[in-house]
Short mmCIF file of C-alpha atoms in Angstrom, two decimals:
data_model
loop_
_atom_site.label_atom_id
_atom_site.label_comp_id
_atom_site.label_asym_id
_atom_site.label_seq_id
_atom_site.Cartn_x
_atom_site.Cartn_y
_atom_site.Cartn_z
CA UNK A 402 36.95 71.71 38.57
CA UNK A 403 40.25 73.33 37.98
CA UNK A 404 43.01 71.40 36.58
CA UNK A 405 45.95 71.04 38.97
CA UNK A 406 49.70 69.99 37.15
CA UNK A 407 52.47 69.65 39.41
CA UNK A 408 55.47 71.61 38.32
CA UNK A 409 58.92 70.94 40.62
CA UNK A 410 57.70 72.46 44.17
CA UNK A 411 54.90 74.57 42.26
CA UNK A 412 51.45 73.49 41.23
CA UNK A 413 49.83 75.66 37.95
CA UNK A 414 45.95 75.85 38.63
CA UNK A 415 44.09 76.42 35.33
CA UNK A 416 40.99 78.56 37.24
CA UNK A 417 38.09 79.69 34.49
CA UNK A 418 38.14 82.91 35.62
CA UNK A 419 41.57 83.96 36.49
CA UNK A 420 43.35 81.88 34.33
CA UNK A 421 47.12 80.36 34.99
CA UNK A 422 47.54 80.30 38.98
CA UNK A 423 50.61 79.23 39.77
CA UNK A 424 50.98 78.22 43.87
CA UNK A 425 54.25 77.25 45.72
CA UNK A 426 55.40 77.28 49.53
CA UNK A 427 52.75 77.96 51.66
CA UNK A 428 49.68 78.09 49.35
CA UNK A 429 50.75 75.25 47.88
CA UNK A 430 51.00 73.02 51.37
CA UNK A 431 47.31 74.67 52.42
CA UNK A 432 45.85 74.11 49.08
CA UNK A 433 47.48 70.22 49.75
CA UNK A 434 45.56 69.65 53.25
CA UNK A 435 42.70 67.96 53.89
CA UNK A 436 40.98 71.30 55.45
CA UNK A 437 41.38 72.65 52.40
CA UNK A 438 40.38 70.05 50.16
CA UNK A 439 37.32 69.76 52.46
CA UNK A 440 36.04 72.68 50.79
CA UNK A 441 36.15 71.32 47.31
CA UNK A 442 32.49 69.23 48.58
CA UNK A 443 31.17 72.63 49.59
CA UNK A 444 28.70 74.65 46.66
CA UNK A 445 30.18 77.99 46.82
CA UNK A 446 26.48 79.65 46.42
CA UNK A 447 24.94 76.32 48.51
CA UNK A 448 21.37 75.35 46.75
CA UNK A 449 21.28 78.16 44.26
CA UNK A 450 22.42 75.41 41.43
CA UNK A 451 18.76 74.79 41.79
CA UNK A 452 17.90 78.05 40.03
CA UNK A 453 21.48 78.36 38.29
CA UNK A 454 22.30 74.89 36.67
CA UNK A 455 25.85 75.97 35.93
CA UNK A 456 26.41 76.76 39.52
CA UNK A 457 28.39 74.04 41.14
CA UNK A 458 31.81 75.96 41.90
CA UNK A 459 32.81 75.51 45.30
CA UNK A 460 34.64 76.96 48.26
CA UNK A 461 37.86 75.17 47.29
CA UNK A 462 37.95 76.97 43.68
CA UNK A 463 36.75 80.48 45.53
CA UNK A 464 39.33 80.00 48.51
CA UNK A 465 42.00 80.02 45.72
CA UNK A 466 40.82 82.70 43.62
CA UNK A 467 40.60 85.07 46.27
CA UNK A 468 44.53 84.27 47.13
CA UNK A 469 45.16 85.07 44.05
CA UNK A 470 43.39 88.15 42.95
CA UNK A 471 44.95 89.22 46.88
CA UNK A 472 48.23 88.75 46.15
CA UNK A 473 47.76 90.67 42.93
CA UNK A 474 46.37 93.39 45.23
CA UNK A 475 49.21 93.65 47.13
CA UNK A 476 51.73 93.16 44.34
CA UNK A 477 50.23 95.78 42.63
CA UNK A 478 50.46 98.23 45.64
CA UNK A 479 54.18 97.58 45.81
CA UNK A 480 53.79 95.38 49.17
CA UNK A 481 56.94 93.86 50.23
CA UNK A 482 57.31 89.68 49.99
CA UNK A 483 56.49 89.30 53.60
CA UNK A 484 53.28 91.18 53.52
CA UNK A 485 52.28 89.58 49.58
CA UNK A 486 52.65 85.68 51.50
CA UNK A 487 50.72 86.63 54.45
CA UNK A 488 47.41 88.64 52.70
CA UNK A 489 47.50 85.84 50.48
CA UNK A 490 47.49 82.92 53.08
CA UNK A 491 44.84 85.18 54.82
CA UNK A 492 42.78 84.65 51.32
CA UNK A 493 43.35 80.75 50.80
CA UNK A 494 42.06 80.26 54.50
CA UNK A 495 39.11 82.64 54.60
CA UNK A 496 36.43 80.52 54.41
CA UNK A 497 38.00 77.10 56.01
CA UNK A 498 35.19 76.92 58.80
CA UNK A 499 32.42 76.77 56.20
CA UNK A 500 29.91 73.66 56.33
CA UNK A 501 27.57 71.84 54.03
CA UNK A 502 25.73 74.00 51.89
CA UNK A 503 27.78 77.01 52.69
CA UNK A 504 25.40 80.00 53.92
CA UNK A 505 22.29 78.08 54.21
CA UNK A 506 23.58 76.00 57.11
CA UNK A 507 24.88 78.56 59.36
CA UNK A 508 22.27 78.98 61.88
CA UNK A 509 21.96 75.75 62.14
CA UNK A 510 25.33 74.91 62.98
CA UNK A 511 25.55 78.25 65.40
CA UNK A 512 22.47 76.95 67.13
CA UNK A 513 23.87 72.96 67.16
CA UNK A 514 27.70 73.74 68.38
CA UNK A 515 27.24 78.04 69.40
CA UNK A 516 29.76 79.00 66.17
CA UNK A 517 29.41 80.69 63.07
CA UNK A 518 32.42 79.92 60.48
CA UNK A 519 34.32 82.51 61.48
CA UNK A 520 35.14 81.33 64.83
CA UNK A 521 35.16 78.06 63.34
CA UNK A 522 38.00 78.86 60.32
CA UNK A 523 39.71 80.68 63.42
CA UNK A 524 40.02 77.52 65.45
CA UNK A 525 41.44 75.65 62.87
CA UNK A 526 43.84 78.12 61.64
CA UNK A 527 44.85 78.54 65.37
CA UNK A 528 44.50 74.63 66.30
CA UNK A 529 42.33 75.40 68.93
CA UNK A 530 39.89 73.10 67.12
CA UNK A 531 39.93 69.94 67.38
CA UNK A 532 41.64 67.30 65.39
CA UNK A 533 38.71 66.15 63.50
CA UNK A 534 40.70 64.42 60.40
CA UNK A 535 42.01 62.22 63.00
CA UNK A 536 39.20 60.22 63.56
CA UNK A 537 38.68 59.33 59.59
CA UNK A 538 42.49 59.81 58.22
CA UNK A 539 45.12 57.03 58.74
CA UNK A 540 47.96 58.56 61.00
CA UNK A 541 50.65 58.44 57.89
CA UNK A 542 48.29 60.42 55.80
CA UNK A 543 47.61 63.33 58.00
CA UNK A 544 50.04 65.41 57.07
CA UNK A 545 50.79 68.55 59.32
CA UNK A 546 47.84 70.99 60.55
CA UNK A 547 47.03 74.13 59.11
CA UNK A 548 49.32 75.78 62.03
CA UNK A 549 51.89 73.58 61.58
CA UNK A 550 51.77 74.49 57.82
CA UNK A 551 51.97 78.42 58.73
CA UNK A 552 55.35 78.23 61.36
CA UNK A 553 57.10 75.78 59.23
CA UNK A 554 56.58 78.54 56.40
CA UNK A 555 57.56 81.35 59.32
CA UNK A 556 54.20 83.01 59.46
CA UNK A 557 52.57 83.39 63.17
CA UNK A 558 48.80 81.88 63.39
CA UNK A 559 47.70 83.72 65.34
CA UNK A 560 48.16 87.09 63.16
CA UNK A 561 47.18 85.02 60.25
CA UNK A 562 43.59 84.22 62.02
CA UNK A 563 43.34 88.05 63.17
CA UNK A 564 43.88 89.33 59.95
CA UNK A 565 41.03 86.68 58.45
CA UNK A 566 38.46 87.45 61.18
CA UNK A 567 39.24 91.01 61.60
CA UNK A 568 40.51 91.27 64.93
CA UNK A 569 42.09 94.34 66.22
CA UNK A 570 41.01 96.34 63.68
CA UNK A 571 39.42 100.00 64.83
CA UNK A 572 36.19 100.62 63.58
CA UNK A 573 35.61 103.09 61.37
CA UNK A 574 33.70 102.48 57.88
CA UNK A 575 36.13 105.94 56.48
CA UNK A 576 38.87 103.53 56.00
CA UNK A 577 36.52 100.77 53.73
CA UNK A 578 39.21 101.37 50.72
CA UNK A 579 43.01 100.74 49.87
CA UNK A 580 45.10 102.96 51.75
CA UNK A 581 48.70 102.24 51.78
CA UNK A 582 49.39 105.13 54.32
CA UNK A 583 46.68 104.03 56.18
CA UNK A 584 48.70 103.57 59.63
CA UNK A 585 49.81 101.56 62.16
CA UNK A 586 46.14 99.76 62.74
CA UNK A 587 47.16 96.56 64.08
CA UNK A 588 49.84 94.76 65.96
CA UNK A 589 51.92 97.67 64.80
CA UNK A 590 51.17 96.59 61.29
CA UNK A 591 50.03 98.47 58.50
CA UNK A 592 45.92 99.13 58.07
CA UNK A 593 45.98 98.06 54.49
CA UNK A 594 46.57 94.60 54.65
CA UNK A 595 43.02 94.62 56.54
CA UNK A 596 41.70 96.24 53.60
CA UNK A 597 42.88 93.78 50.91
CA UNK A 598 41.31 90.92 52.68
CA UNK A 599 38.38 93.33 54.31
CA UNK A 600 37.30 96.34 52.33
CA UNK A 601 34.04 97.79 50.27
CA UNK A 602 35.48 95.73 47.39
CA UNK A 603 38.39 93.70 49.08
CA UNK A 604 39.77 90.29 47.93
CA UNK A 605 37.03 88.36 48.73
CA UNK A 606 33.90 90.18 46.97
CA UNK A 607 35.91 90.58 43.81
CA UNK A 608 36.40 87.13 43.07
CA UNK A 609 32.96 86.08 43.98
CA UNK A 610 31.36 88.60 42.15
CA UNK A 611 33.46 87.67 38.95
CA UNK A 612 32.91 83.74 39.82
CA UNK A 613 29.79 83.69 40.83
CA UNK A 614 28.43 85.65 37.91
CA UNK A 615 30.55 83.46 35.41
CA UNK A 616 28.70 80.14 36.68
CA UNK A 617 24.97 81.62 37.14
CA UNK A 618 25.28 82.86 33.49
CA UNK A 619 25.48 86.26 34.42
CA UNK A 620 28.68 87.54 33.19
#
């Protein structure tokens, strides 16, 4: 498990793969929700620690990495503030609809409830879901919902969830790399924050390709 030491308004993540993380403002108040910390009971690579002893990461430690190795991304690029804190929200929430045992699950759930965790992680960063830490959270301990979270920090849900789930974005596999002058694709917005978050090698496959291959014992 990473280490987590608060730090004034800032929490310093000690990951094994990325090193120092340091989270404030909005990661920080995601990474601080129960939705979130939901994911920290979820195998990343479900019953592979079968095979792979070492192989317990989970969601939770993934969901982080892949905000930060994002915001690196985008950093690197030269992406204004705005555009850093919203590709790397879009990473810390990617995978918030997952359920037990991750992949293995899925039909199951699609065929139980007619979503796959996609739709699911879209309804909750929406709040079209419903409350489900209500009915096992005292009131006082709640805390504010994943949307609630997003306006207070002045970021819109709803293009939040688009940009995770790839809504509105044109088809067309040509544009599968970093493009910073890759248009107005979406909402009027610019076609490469799609590509940091969805890509050939985006966000989300380079931190699971560096963690999963540094718990199987593959690195």
């Amino acid at each position: 498990m990473c280490h987590r030491e608060a730090m004034g308004g800032k929490k310093i993540i000690n990951d094994p793969v990325h090193g120092t993380i340091k989270i404030s403002g909005v990661l920080l108040d995601i990474a601080s929700s129960p939705e979130l910390n939901r994911l920290s009971q979820i195998r990343q690579l479900g019953l592979a620690y079968l095979v792979f002893p070492g192989a317990h990461h989970t969601r939770f430690e993934h969901s982080l990495g892949v905000s930060h190795v994002a915001s690196l991304l985008a950093r690197g690029m030269g992406l204004d503030p705005e555009d850093v804190k919203l590709v790397s929200t879009a990473g810390i929430l990617h995978d918030l609809g997952h359920g037990p045992f991750s992949h293995t699950m899925e039909k199951v759930f699609h065929d139980r409830i007619g979503k796959d965790h996609m739709a699911l992680t879209r309804d909750i960063i929406t709040g079209e879901s419903s409350d489900w830490s209500s009915e096992w959270l005292d009131p006082e301990e709640r805390g504010p919902t994943i949307p609630e979270i997003l306006e207070h920090h002045g970021l819109d849900p709803g293009e939040v969830a688009s940009l995770v789930c790839q809504e509105g974005r044109p088809s067309n596999d040509s544009q599968d790399k970093l493009d910073v002058d890759g248009g107005q694709a979406y909402f009027g917005g610019p076609e490469y924050r799609f590509q940091i978050i969805h890509s050939a090698l985006d966000a989300d496959q380079l931190d699971f390709l560096l963690r999963d291959s540094h718990y199987t014992g593959e690195a």
